[in-house]
Amino acid sequence: MATAPLTTKPTPERMFNTLNAFQTTAALKTAIEMDLFTAISEGADQPATLAKRIGAAERGARILADYLTVHGFLTKEDGVYALTPDSAFFLDRKSPAYLGSMIGFLATDRHKQTFEHLTEAVRKGGSVLPEADNTKAQDEVWVSFAKSMAPITAPSAAFMAQFAGMSEQKPCKILDVAASHGMFGITFAKQNPNARIVALDWPAVLEVAKENARAAGVADRISFLPGSVFEADLGADYDFVLLTNILHHFDKSTIGKLLSRIHAALKPSGRVITLEFVPNEDRISPPTAAAFSLIMLTGTDAGDAYTFAEYDAMFRNAGFGKSTLHQVPTGPQQLVVSEKS
Amino acid sequence: MATAPLTTKPTPERMFNTLNAFQTTAALKTAIEMDLFTAISEGADQPATLAKRIGAAERGARILADYLTVHGFLTKEDGVYALTPDSAFFLDRKSPAYLGSMIGFLATDRHKQTFEHLTEAVRKGGSVLPEADNTKAQDEVWVSFAKSMAPITAPSAAFMAQFAGMSEQKPCKILDVAASHGMFGITFAKQNPNARIVALDWPAVLEVAKENARAAGVADRISFLPGSVFEADLGADYDFVLLTNILHHFDKSTIGKLLSRIHAALKPSGRVITLEFVPNEDRISPPTAAAFSLIMLTGTDAGDAYTFAEYDAMFRNAGFGKSTLHQVPTGPQQLVVSEKS
């Protein structure tokens, strides 16, 4: 039997695998499209039965399932595939935590084309795309995002609402900035029947949030504010402002303007909860937060995955007290919590 | 400081990272294109100096280098980047083992487009490309391969020549099938001044091999046989036939025809040395060999990463004795050695 090499000599395997890494994206996307994980969970767990179930050739089903096993999405014992715990939780369509809709935003042609221009982006120091200025409405991108990415927010939204004490059910007023699918505000509203939410986003995007709010039965406590956080009349006296995955799109000066407007809209001692990819000071850990920076290089004019020290400084400059950093236990993101002083 | 989550709850991080994995391919390709590794090895090891040296914006250089650090190609200490041992060996242009030319074949637009059709290939059980029949000449693809992939063959070619006893310098006659860049035959000829090589490939591809043979000073002992292994007059009385990365393109029946022709061309007790991606019987290990199968699904009509048992059976059916399997110590591939009985 062949075995992995035991040598410690240099090996080109990492280079080879990285130049082939785009294939893992394609394989997972195809598996989700074909609902392979659901099929296996329902017993179509060998190449012949799996092929029949997902409408594939047996060779195709076998090679794809083996590949997904190599990459940790399946297990295989005596020729029988099974889901890993993560795959069962996130990739079986019957799971309440199903995340397959993510392929409507991640790994789309648009994203991949962005990375076709990475060399130019590194030279320029920013995106070479015409639509990289995220202070302008980009309906196509952000409607896709709103429709695709709601499920992945559920654990962090639940953690944030709990963190903000929503279970105490005190009356409060919350501004959900760049609300997208609306799931952050909706989760706060569900945990706290006395919470009132203002959801801010571009008009086309808010249609997705409205639909989700109605489905969640909280539409009567959410008002919808169409427009830009840089220009809209945000209202006042908020207890909380939610800044979820918005600040990374901008440079520090633009973030400063945004935070000043937020500061003005909060009541005294009101808090901002920022959900972000926050790398450590070394900018190389934790891996997912640190790696996120490259997406900002290719997709924005001057955005970044900022460190906690950078966020803390930006918030202080805008009039907030010292911020605190909190790991979201279920995912790769972090919370920065900042109080109006 | 933020730290990685300590929870063992399900996490979507693998899915998220896999849907983003195409970005690691782009990052490595860009770094090679910009010669970032050579720059760092020569002391341009911080964002500002690195940016200047590779013609990048500082933001671009910093984000790309951090990303490459996250993915194990660089180290970073106190803001200073350095090459890992593998990167110094394979990605510094001054290294004799430099492999950067691989981006002329791996991760090219053609390869990436192939994977755009993965779902269709899984349905069909084979490539949906018109040029997937590898019994026909595909000059554009295989000339690119020959020009790009020679360096990665050096360690396995050296191991194969040593394995075949070339250092004993006995007179022998070797057929190098699908010779491509010619580096396998050339390496045998360099180790053994009494070896004579016949290099077989399509005419346009052989031009690359001829150039390499001249540069290596062994052109006088290599003859060039243009054509198809399925049709050409292969000659006779070979001591060795080299089948390097060719069999995986075909189905078992086609391989059978090929091996019968090879069997006829060998002298009694002559040996075939096959260099291949040979997964274990489980088809999910070793990872690189097992994962290779997906490339054959998208790029060929019916090729595969065959197991050793499958190769052994195919060789026996063609008249060979029992084959043996050997791990190439420096890389992800294996040798199957088969003797004419």
XYZ file of C-alpha atoms in Angstrom:
682
model
C 0.000 0.000 0.000
C 1.206 3.497 -0.767
C 1.690 5.698 2.246
C 2.361 9.389 2.736
C 6.047 10.264 2.486
C 7.935 10.234 5.776
C 10.693 12.522 4.560
C 11.161 16.051 5.913
C 12.783 17.201 2.665
C 11.164 20.119 0.880
C 7.966 19.090 -0.841
C 6.058 20.949 -3.547
C 2.781 19.510 -2.271
C 1.546 22.735 -0.673
C 2.210 24.682 -3.884
C 0.598 22.024 -6.020
C -2.448 21.819 -3.777
C -2.799 25.587 -3.557
C -2.653 26.023 -7.326
C -5.418 23.398 -7.407
C -7.372 24.882 -4.486
C -9.936 26.525 -6.778
C -11.098 22.965 -7.417
C -12.229 22.523 -3.796
C -14.459 25.569 -4.188
C -15.982 24.083 -7.337
C -16.445 20.671 -5.703
C -18.296 22.035 -2.676
C -20.422 24.290 -4.850
C -21.378 21.385 -7.117
C -22.148 19.148 -4.129
C -24.475 21.799 -2.706
C -26.108 22.411 -6.099
C -26.742 18.675 -6.499
C -27.865 18.320 -2.869
C -25.348 15.523 -2.354
C -25.189 15.965 1.414
C -28.934 15.584 1.860
C -28.861 12.512 -0.391
C -26.168 10.830 1.711
C -27.939 11.682 4.960
C -31.022 9.955 3.576
C -29.144 6.754 2.829
C -27.910 7.185 -0.742
C -24.459 6.559 0.662
C -22.606 4.541 -1.980
C -21.615 5.581 -5.499
C -24.403 3.716 -7.321
C -27.272 4.791 -5.059
C -25.875 8.285 -4.664
C -25.546 8.704 -8.428
C -29.138 7.656 -8.980
C -30.413 9.956 -6.267
C -28.587 13.123 -7.362
C -28.929 12.548 -11.108
C -25.256 11.869 -11.709
C -23.186 9.250 -13.463
C -21.729 6.722 -11.028
C -18.189 7.751 -11.959
C -19.105 11.358 -11.269
C -20.750 10.647 -7.917
C -17.893 8.404 -6.761
C -15.127 10.824 -7.696
C -16.920 13.832 -6.229
C -17.756 12.037 -2.966
C -14.186 10.758 -2.605
C -12.867 14.248 -3.218
C -15.201 15.685 -0.574
C -13.984 12.989 1.813
C -10.359 13.956 1.200
C -11.323 17.521 2.011
C -13.099 16.687 5.261
C -16.768 17.077 4.302
C -17.576 13.362 4.356
C -16.276 10.198 5.946
C -15.919 6.883 4.136
C -15.764 3.458 5.738
C -15.829 0.262 3.693
C -17.049 2.195 0.680
C -19.949 3.835 2.531
C -20.060 7.619 2.815
C -21.421 9.526 5.796
C -21.676 13.179 6.734
C -19.232 14.711 9.180
C -20.902 16.470 12.133
C -20.314 19.881 10.508
C -21.735 18.709 7.171
C -24.784 17.202 8.867
C -25.386 20.454 10.707
C -24.795 22.897 7.849
C -25.139 21.064 4.535
C -28.074 18.694 4.968
C -31.031 20.618 3.574
C -33.238 19.256 6.361
C -31.072 20.868 9.032
C -32.422 24.133 10.469
C -28.841 25.451 10.229
C -28.550 24.622 6.488
C -26.097 27.016 4.836
C -26.231 25.889 1.235
C -27.760 29.163 0.101
C -24.325 30.740 0.643
C -23.362 29.676 -2.871
C -25.688 32.389 -4.121
C -23.113 34.925 -2.913
C -19.795 33.204 -2.109
C -17.914 31.687 -5.026
C -20.200 33.256 -7.594
C -18.822 34.194 -10.986
C -18.590 37.805 -9.891
C -16.440 36.908 -6.886
C -14.232 34.683 -8.963
C -13.807 37.317 -11.640
C -12.749 39.789 -8.960
C -9.847 37.508 -8.122
C -8.874 37.209 -11.775
C -7.607 40.758 -11.301
C -5.718 40.177 -8.052
C -2.314 41.076 -9.483
C -3.654 44.428 -10.682
C -5.312 44.989 -7.293
C -2.017 44.338 -5.474
C -0.263 46.830 -7.778
C -2.960 49.451 -7.312
C -3.563 48.769 -3.624
C -7.284 48.470 -4.158
C -10.011 47.009 -6.264
C -9.867 47.504 -10.012
C -13.632 47.074 -10.256
C -15.837 50.017 -11.156
C -18.308 49.116 -8.407
C -15.789 49.041 -5.545
C -17.042 52.214 -3.864
C -19.350 50.810 -1.229
C -20.761 54.156 -0.218
C -22.895 53.797 -3.381
C -25.805 51.389 -3.827
C -24.818 48.126 -5.555
C -28.203 46.484 -5.782
C -27.226 43.369 -7.688
C -24.456 42.443 -5.257
C -26.255 43.265 -2.045
C -29.623 41.805 -2.966
C -27.776 38.545 -3.757
C -26.006 38.814 -0.437
C -29.272 39.412 1.432
C -30.924 36.439 -0.240
C -27.984 34.067 0.261
C -26.265 34.846 3.506
C -29.068 35.030 6.078
C -28.574 31.496 7.463
C -24.888 31.927 8.306
C -25.762 34.893 10.512
C -28.104 32.945 12.781
C -25.540 31.836 15.397
C -23.775 35.198 15.589
C -27.097 37.081 15.612
C -28.334 34.912 18.494
C -25.073 35.441 20.380
C -25.220 39.199 19.837
C -28.818 39.470 21.035
C -28.011 37.421 24.117
C -24.863 39.473 24.681
C -26.936 42.667 24.495
C -29.286 41.346 27.180
C -32.338 41.050 24.934
C -33.652 38.173 27.047
C -34.305 40.717 29.821
C -36.992 42.100 27.509
C -36.469 45.733 28.454
C -37.931 48.266 26.048
C -35.212 49.435 23.703
C -34.627 50.987 20.310
C -32.135 49.494 17.934
C -30.672 50.738 14.660
C -29.611 47.909 12.335
C -27.223 49.541 9.844
C -26.775 47.904 6.445
C -29.455 45.514 7.610
C -29.296 43.364 4.463
C -31.516 40.288 5.076
C -32.501 41.939 8.342
C -31.698 38.871 10.428
C -29.700 40.681 13.082
C -32.488 43.098 13.918
C -35.080 40.348 13.516
C -33.207 38.150 16.004
C -33.085 41.003 18.519
C -36.807 41.577 17.991
C -37.595 37.898 18.471
C -35.585 37.621 21.701
C -37.067 40.834 23.035
C -40.770 41.577 22.388
C -40.159 45.089 23.698
C -37.448 45.917 21.182
C -38.164 48.240 18.263
C -35.851 48.060 15.273
C -34.995 50.521 12.530
C -33.496 48.641 9.597
C -31.396 50.777 7.264
C -30.272 49.703 3.785
C -30.724 50.455 0.080
C -34.380 50.205 -1.000
C -33.977 47.046 -3.113
C -32.166 45.279 -0.301
C -34.780 46.225 2.281
C -37.377 44.267 0.301
C -35.541 41.086 1.341
C -35.464 42.220 4.971
C -39.178 43.035 4.898
C -40.008 39.561 3.675
C -37.870 37.979 6.394
C -39.420 40.213 9.057
C -42.907 39.186 7.982
C -41.931 35.508 7.978
C -40.508 35.895 11.487
C -43.669 37.613 12.712
C -41.890 40.760 13.889
C -42.651 43.119 10.999
C -44.818 45.301 13.244
C -41.795 46.217 15.374
C -39.370 46.883 12.526
C -39.428 50.079 10.526
C -37.504 50.323 7.304
C -35.281 53.266 6.504
C -34.111 53.278 2.897
C -30.874 55.048 2.042
C -27.220 55.481 2.960
C -25.824 55.509 6.484
C -23.729 58.466 5.342
C -26.729 60.550 4.310
C -30.017 59.310 5.774
C -31.664 60.903 8.786
C -30.821 58.108 11.229
C -33.125 59.230 14.016
C -31.976 59.467 17.630
C -31.981 57.957 21.122
C -30.991 54.451 20.128
C -30.009 52.012 22.862
C -28.042 49.903 20.415
C -26.627 50.303 16.936
C -25.649 47.153 15.068
C -22.756 47.475 12.609
C -22.557 44.025 11.089
C -20.015 43.462 8.330
C -20.131 47.003 7.074
C -17.063 48.812 8.422
C -14.587 46.556 6.599
C -15.632 48.103 3.285
C -14.191 51.538 4.063
C -10.987 53.376 4.890
C -10.487 54.789 8.374
C -11.513 58.298 7.464
C -14.804 57.108 5.981
C -15.398 54.882 9.000
C -14.747 57.941 11.189
C -17.534 59.853 9.439
C -19.873 56.904 9.819
C -19.094 56.474 13.522
C -19.645 60.166 14.217
C -23.133 59.922 12.742
C -23.795 56.790 14.801
C -22.496 58.474 17.938
C -24.938 61.316 17.429
C -27.833 58.890 16.982
C -27.197 56.962 20.220
C -28.594 57.897 23.587
C -26.052 58.494 26.379
C -24.443 55.160 27.353
C -25.922 53.634 24.204
C -23.758 50.945 22.657
C -22.551 49.964 19.228
C -22.138 46.251 18.592
C -19.840 45.717 15.634
C -19.613 42.250 14.092
C -16.435 41.938 12.075
C -13.440 39.903 10.986
C -10.937 41.211 13.535
C -7.441 39.767 13.171
C -4.975 39.862 16.024
C -2.262 42.511 16.012
C -0.016 40.181 13.986
C -2.628 40.267 11.185
C -2.001 36.569 10.493
C -4.325 35.073 13.133
C -6.996 33.860 13.614
C -6.724 32.557 10.060
C -10.202 33.311 8.709
C -10.315 36.825 10.123
C -6.803 37.581 8.869
C -7.379 36.100 5.420
C -10.525 38.181 4.961
C -8.362 41.197 4.229
C -7.601 39.904 0.727
C -11.297 40.006 -0.181
C -11.299 43.672 0.811
C -8.225 44.305 -1.341
C -9.854 42.882 -4.452
C -13.377 44.110 -3.803
C -13.085 47.561 -2.219
C -11.196 50.780 -2.779
C -9.654 50.885 0.675
C -11.413 48.472 3.049
C -9.654 46.068 5.383
C -9.928 43.546 8.178
C -8.987 45.994 10.924
C -7.392 44.940 14.191
C -9.025 45.607 17.528
C -6.527 48.401 18.270
C -7.516 50.087 15.007
C -11.225 49.796 15.772
C -10.698 51.012 19.322
C -8.871 54.085 18.020
C -11.539 54.784 15.383
C -14.310 54.564 17.988
C -12.466 56.786 20.468
C -11.843 59.362 17.761
C -15.586 59.410 17.163
C -16.305 60.095 20.833
C -16.799 56.594 22.237
C -15.144 55.197 25.364
C -12.807 52.231 25.308
C -14.143 49.342 23.216
C -14.054 45.675 24.187
C -13.431 42.616 21.993
C -15.374 39.334 22.169
C -15.035 36.152 20.145
C -18.279 34.844 18.672
C -18.180 31.278 19.983
C -19.750 29.669 16.918
C -17.833 31.275 14.109
C -14.822 33.028 12.766
C -15.962 36.543 13.626
C -15.532 38.864 16.572
C -17.616 41.532 18.301
C -16.328 44.992 19.086
C -18.548 46.646 21.680
C -18.298 50.417 22.123
C -20.210 52.680 24.497
C -21.111 56.307 23.929
C -19.271 58.226 26.605
C -6.718 39.718 22.080
C -9.094 37.634 20.033
C -8.396 33.936 20.034
C -9.704 30.982 18.079
C -12.921 29.556 19.471
C -12.465 26.766 21.992
C -15.900 25.309 21.424
C -16.472 21.961 19.744
C -19.881 23.018 18.462
C -20.443 22.784 14.724
C -18.655 25.552 12.870
C -19.227 26.741 9.301
C -15.556 27.713 8.995
C -14.589 24.806 6.725
C -17.448 25.583 4.349
C -16.702 29.279 4.359
C -12.998 28.689 3.762
C -13.653 26.152 1.025
C -16.036 28.451 -0.822
C -13.202 30.996 -0.607
C -10.436 28.526 -1.496
C -10.209 29.750 -5.084
C -8.691 32.860 -3.541
C -5.639 30.948 -2.307
C -4.970 29.837 -5.877
C -5.171 33.440 -7.065
C -2.945 34.669 -4.232
C -0.160 32.167 -4.926
C -0.353 32.795 -8.653
C -0.116 36.557 -8.143
C 2.798 36.167 -5.720
C 4.669 34.057 -8.287
C 3.837 36.478 -11.105
C 5.138 39.395 -9.039
C 8.170 37.410 -7.852
C 7.283 38.203 -4.251
C 9.189 35.235 -2.823
C 12.462 36.210 -4.493
C 11.976 39.774 -3.287
C 11.529 38.690 0.328
C 14.520 36.343 0.152
C 16.601 39.301 -0.997
C 15.628 41.424 1.976
C 12.508 43.286 0.830
C 10.787 41.777 3.837
C 8.414 44.429 5.154
C 5.357 45.936 3.461
C 6.989 49.208 2.387
C 10.205 47.708 0.983
C 8.379 44.741 -0.475
C 5.867 46.998 -2.228
C 8.633 49.076 -3.777
C 10.515 46.016 -4.934
C 7.604 44.188 -6.586
C 5.906 47.272 -8.001
C 2.905 47.125 -5.694
C 1.019 49.498 -3.459
C 1.972 49.069 0.197
C -1.593 48.058 1.079
C -1.472 45.443 -1.669
C 1.896 44.032 -0.643
C 0.974 43.908 3.036
C -2.379 42.208 2.526
C -0.988 39.689 0.041
C 2.008 38.819 2.232
C -0.199 38.436 5.326
C -2.532 36.181 3.365
C 0.382 34.036 2.183
C 1.538 33.817 5.798
C -1.884 32.602 6.918
C -1.660 29.937 4.224
C 1.811 28.711 5.215
C 3.989 30.157 2.435
C 5.675 32.787 4.596
C 6.444 33.397 8.236
C 6.048 36.753 9.968
C 7.789 37.859 13.133
C 7.558 41.420 14.449
C 6.255 42.599 11.099
C 9.106 41.024 9.113
C 8.309 38.343 6.524
C 10.541 35.378 5.715
C 10.234 32.378 3.422
C 9.314 28.983 4.811
C 11.810 26.220 3.917
C 9.483 24.954 1.162
C 9.009 28.439 -0.282
C 12.771 29.094 -0.224
C 13.370 25.816 -2.034
C 10.620 26.039 -4.642
C 9.496 29.663 -4.995
C 12.680 31.736 -4.820
C 13.645 32.251 -8.458
C 17.317 31.816 -7.560
C 16.721 28.273 -6.281
C 17.663 25.504 -8.717
C 14.403 23.820 -7.698
C 12.283 26.884 -8.576
C 8.771 25.796 -9.572
C 7.140 29.110 -10.438
C 6.775 28.129 -14.081
C 3.977 25.764 -12.994
C 1.544 28.673 -13.229
C 1.894 28.380 -17.003
C -0.129 25.156 -16.766
C -1.767 24.819 -13.350
C -4.467 27.327 -12.479
C -4.595 28.729 -15.985
C -7.831 30.116 -17.332
C -8.383 26.887 -19.266
C -8.090 24.794 -16.099
C -10.363 27.083 -14.193
C -12.958 27.108 -16.953
C -12.938 23.317 -16.907
C -14.083 23.425 -13.314
C -16.825 25.916 -14.142
C -18.525 22.875 -15.682
C -17.983 20.480 -12.784
C -21.682 19.952 -12.105
C -22.251 18.945 -15.730
C -19.208 16.654 -15.583
C -20.551 14.909 -12.466
C -23.890 14.406 -14.215
C -22.271 13.075 -17.369
C -19.520 11.121 -15.616
C -16.848 12.720 -17.765
C -15.534 15.904 -19.229
C -17.912 18.154 -21.126
C -15.010 19.658 -23.070
C -14.605 18.949 -26.784
C -10.866 18.312 -26.346
C -11.192 15.670 -23.613
C -10.156 12.743 -25.822
C -6.474 12.462 -24.998
C -5.742 9.912 -27.699
C -5.783 12.967 -30.027
C -3.110 15.671 -30.202
C -3.948 18.760 -28.117
C -0.993 20.928 -28.997
C -1.947 24.053 -27.110
C -2.485 22.213 -23.833
C 0.504 19.908 -24.017
C 3.004 22.445 -25.300
C 2.030 24.646 -22.336
C 2.451 21.654 -20.072
C 5.877 20.858 -21.522
C 7.050 24.432 -21.114
C 5.694 24.849 -17.575
C 5.986 21.582 -15.740
C 9.569 20.428 -16.324
C 10.934 21.671 -12.965
C 8.431 19.773 -10.829
C 9.527 16.512 -12.434
C 13.182 16.855 -11.404
C 12.984 15.044 -8.051
C 10.797 12.217 -9.305
C 12.865 11.855 -12.496
C 16.056 11.615 -10.431
C 14.458 9.049 -8.119
C 13.208 6.995 -11.072
C 16.606 6.959 -12.793
C 18.301 5.928 -9.563
C 15.616 3.325 -8.946
C 16.225 1.903 -12.436
C 19.938 1.538 -11.696
C 21.116 4.149 -14.198
C 24.138 4.916 -12.024
C 25.511 1.491 -12.958
C 25.910 2.927 -16.457
C 24.997 -0.262 -18.285
C 24.065 0.149 -21.935
C 20.318 0.267 -22.225
C 17.520 1.452 -24.455
C 14.630 3.421 -23.019
C 11.299 4.488 -24.471
C 9.949 7.690 -22.916
C 6.230 7.699 -23.766
C 4.420 11.027 -23.845
C 7.825 12.528 -23.207
C 6.506 16.109 -22.994
C 9.424 18.317 -21.834
C 11.603 15.213 -22.132
C 13.000 15.570 -18.622
C 12.450 11.955 -17.589
C 14.436 10.543 -20.506
C 16.967 13.360 -20.225
C 17.526 12.556 -16.552
C 18.067 8.874 -17.377
C 20.516 9.888 -20.124
C 22.408 12.200 -17.795
C 22.742 9.572 -15.058
C 23.756 6.917 -17.553
C 26.066 7.890 -20.458
C 25.363 4.492 -22.015
C 21.592 4.968 -22.138
C 19.858 5.684 -25.425
C 16.417 7.257 -25.285
C 13.504 7.292 -27.698
C 11.207 10.188 -26.816
C 7.666 9.844 -28.133
C 5.131 12.671 -28.258
C 3.200 14.893 -30.655
C 5.464 16.829 -33.031
C 4.842 20.278 -31.530
C 5.501 18.978 -28.025
C 8.751 17.275 -29.063
C 10.186 20.658 -30.018
C 10.230 21.524 -26.302
C 11.916 18.207 -25.471
C 14.529 18.755 -28.188
C 15.427 22.124 -26.754
C 15.746 20.687 -23.256
C 17.853 17.767 -24.531
C 20.239 20.149 -26.279
C 20.502 22.309 -23.161
C 21.272 19.205 -21.087
C 23.952 18.078 -23.543
C 22.346 14.689 -24.220
C 20.636 15.378 -27.558
C 22.973 12.955 -29.354
C 21.588 10.031 -27.361
C 17.908 10.925 -27.652
C 15.941 10.213 -30.782
C 12.552 11.786 -31.263
C 9.567 9.789 -32.395
C 6.605 11.988 -33.327
C 3.135 10.510 -33.091
C 0.689 8.591 -30.930
C 1.589 5.736 -28.608
C -1.504 4.004 -29.984
C -0.335 4.183 -33.601
C 3.388 4.860 -33.964
C 5.932 2.159 -34.702
C 7.423 2.086 -31.208
C 10.481 -0.008 -32.104
C 11.578 -2.996 -30.031
C 13.976 -4.431 -27.461
C 13.587 -1.711 -24.864
C 15.068 -2.280 -21.408
C 12.748 0.304 -19.892
C 9.569 2.071 -20.876
C 8.627 5.195 -18.929
C 4.915 5.905 -18.584
C 4.839 9.193 -16.718
C 1.474 10.782 -16.087
C -0.137 9.370 -19.182
C -2.252 6.393 -18.103
C -4.572 8.461 -15.904
C -6.066 10.049 -19.032
C -7.703 6.837 -20.261
C -10.230 4.183 -19.373
C -9.047 0.669 -18.547
C -9.739 -0.731 -21.988
C -7.695 1.988 -23.686
C -4.897 1.504 -21.154
C -5.015 -2.205 -21.957
C -4.384 -1.487 -25.641
C -1.541 0.837 -24.751
C 0.074 -1.679 -22.397
C -0.133 -4.459 -24.993
C 1.815 -2.297 -27.441
C 4.360 -1.489 -24.734
C 4.662 -5.158 -23.806
C 5.483 -5.995 -27.412
C 8.152 -3.295 -27.550
C 10.009 -4.438 -24.421
C 12.754 -7.032 -24.406
C 12.180 -10.081 -22.167
C 12.430 -9.010 -18.513
C 12.237 -5.406 -19.640
C 10.419 -3.127 -17.220
C 7.804 -0.424 -17.321
C 8.160 2.361 -14.785
C 4.852 4.134 -14.377
C 4.756 7.448 -12.497
C 1.255 8.187 -11.347
C -1.123 9.458 -8.713
C -1.983 6.130 -7.079
C -4.493 6.384 -4.245
C -4.805 3.642 -1.659
C -7.662 1.152 -1.976
C -9.886 3.491 0.057
C -9.483 6.126 -2.724
C -9.344 8.854 -0.073
C -5.624 8.661 0.803
C -2.940 9.852 0.334
C -4.798 13.132 -0.156
C -3.094 14.532 -3.255
C -3.180 11.245 -5.160
C -6.820 10.656 -4.230
C -7.917 14.207 -5.024
C -6.319 14.016 -8.478
C -9.258 11.948 -9.662
C -11.472 15.043 -9.848
C -9.142 16.625 -12.417
C -9.609 13.515 -14.543
C -13.381 13.759 -14.171
C -13.489 17.328 -15.457
C -10.734 17.020 -18.040
C -11.017 13.551 -19.591
C -13.686 11.299 -21.014
C -12.946 8.381 -18.710
C -9.567 8.801 -16.997
C -8.950 8.273 -13.296
C -6.454 8.055 -10.472
C -6.316 4.252 -10.449
C -5.400 2.220 -7.389
C -2.434 -0.093 -7.337
C -4.712 -3.141 -7.550
C -6.256 -1.698 -10.693
C -2.875 -1.018 -12.272
C -1.610 -4.447 -11.274
C -4.616 -6.069 -12.955
C -4.250 -3.957 -16.101
C -0.559 -4.860 -16.398
C -1.205 -8.563 -15.802
C -3.931 -8.556 -18.433
C -1.396 -7.130 -20.865
C 1.074 -9.956 -20.150
C 3.206 -8.496 -17.377
C 4.099 -10.215 -14.103
C 3.082 -8.858 -10.733
C 3.739 -5.122 -10.384
C 5.243 -3.402 -7.352
C 4.369 -0.015 -5.833
C 6.875 2.551 -4.557
C 6.343 5.968 -3.007
C 8.394 8.752 -4.605
C 10.043 10.192 -1.493
C 9.965 13.821 -2.592
C 6.449 14.208 -3.826
C 2.870 13.166 -3.923
C 3.261 10.547 -6.654
C 3.952 6.831 -6.743
C 5.798 4.429 -9.043
C 4.284 1.239 -10.375
C 7.017 -1.060 -11.666
C 6.019 -3.916 -13.967
C 8.233 -6.544 -15.595
C 7.596 -8.294 -18.883
C 7.161 -11.957 -18.018
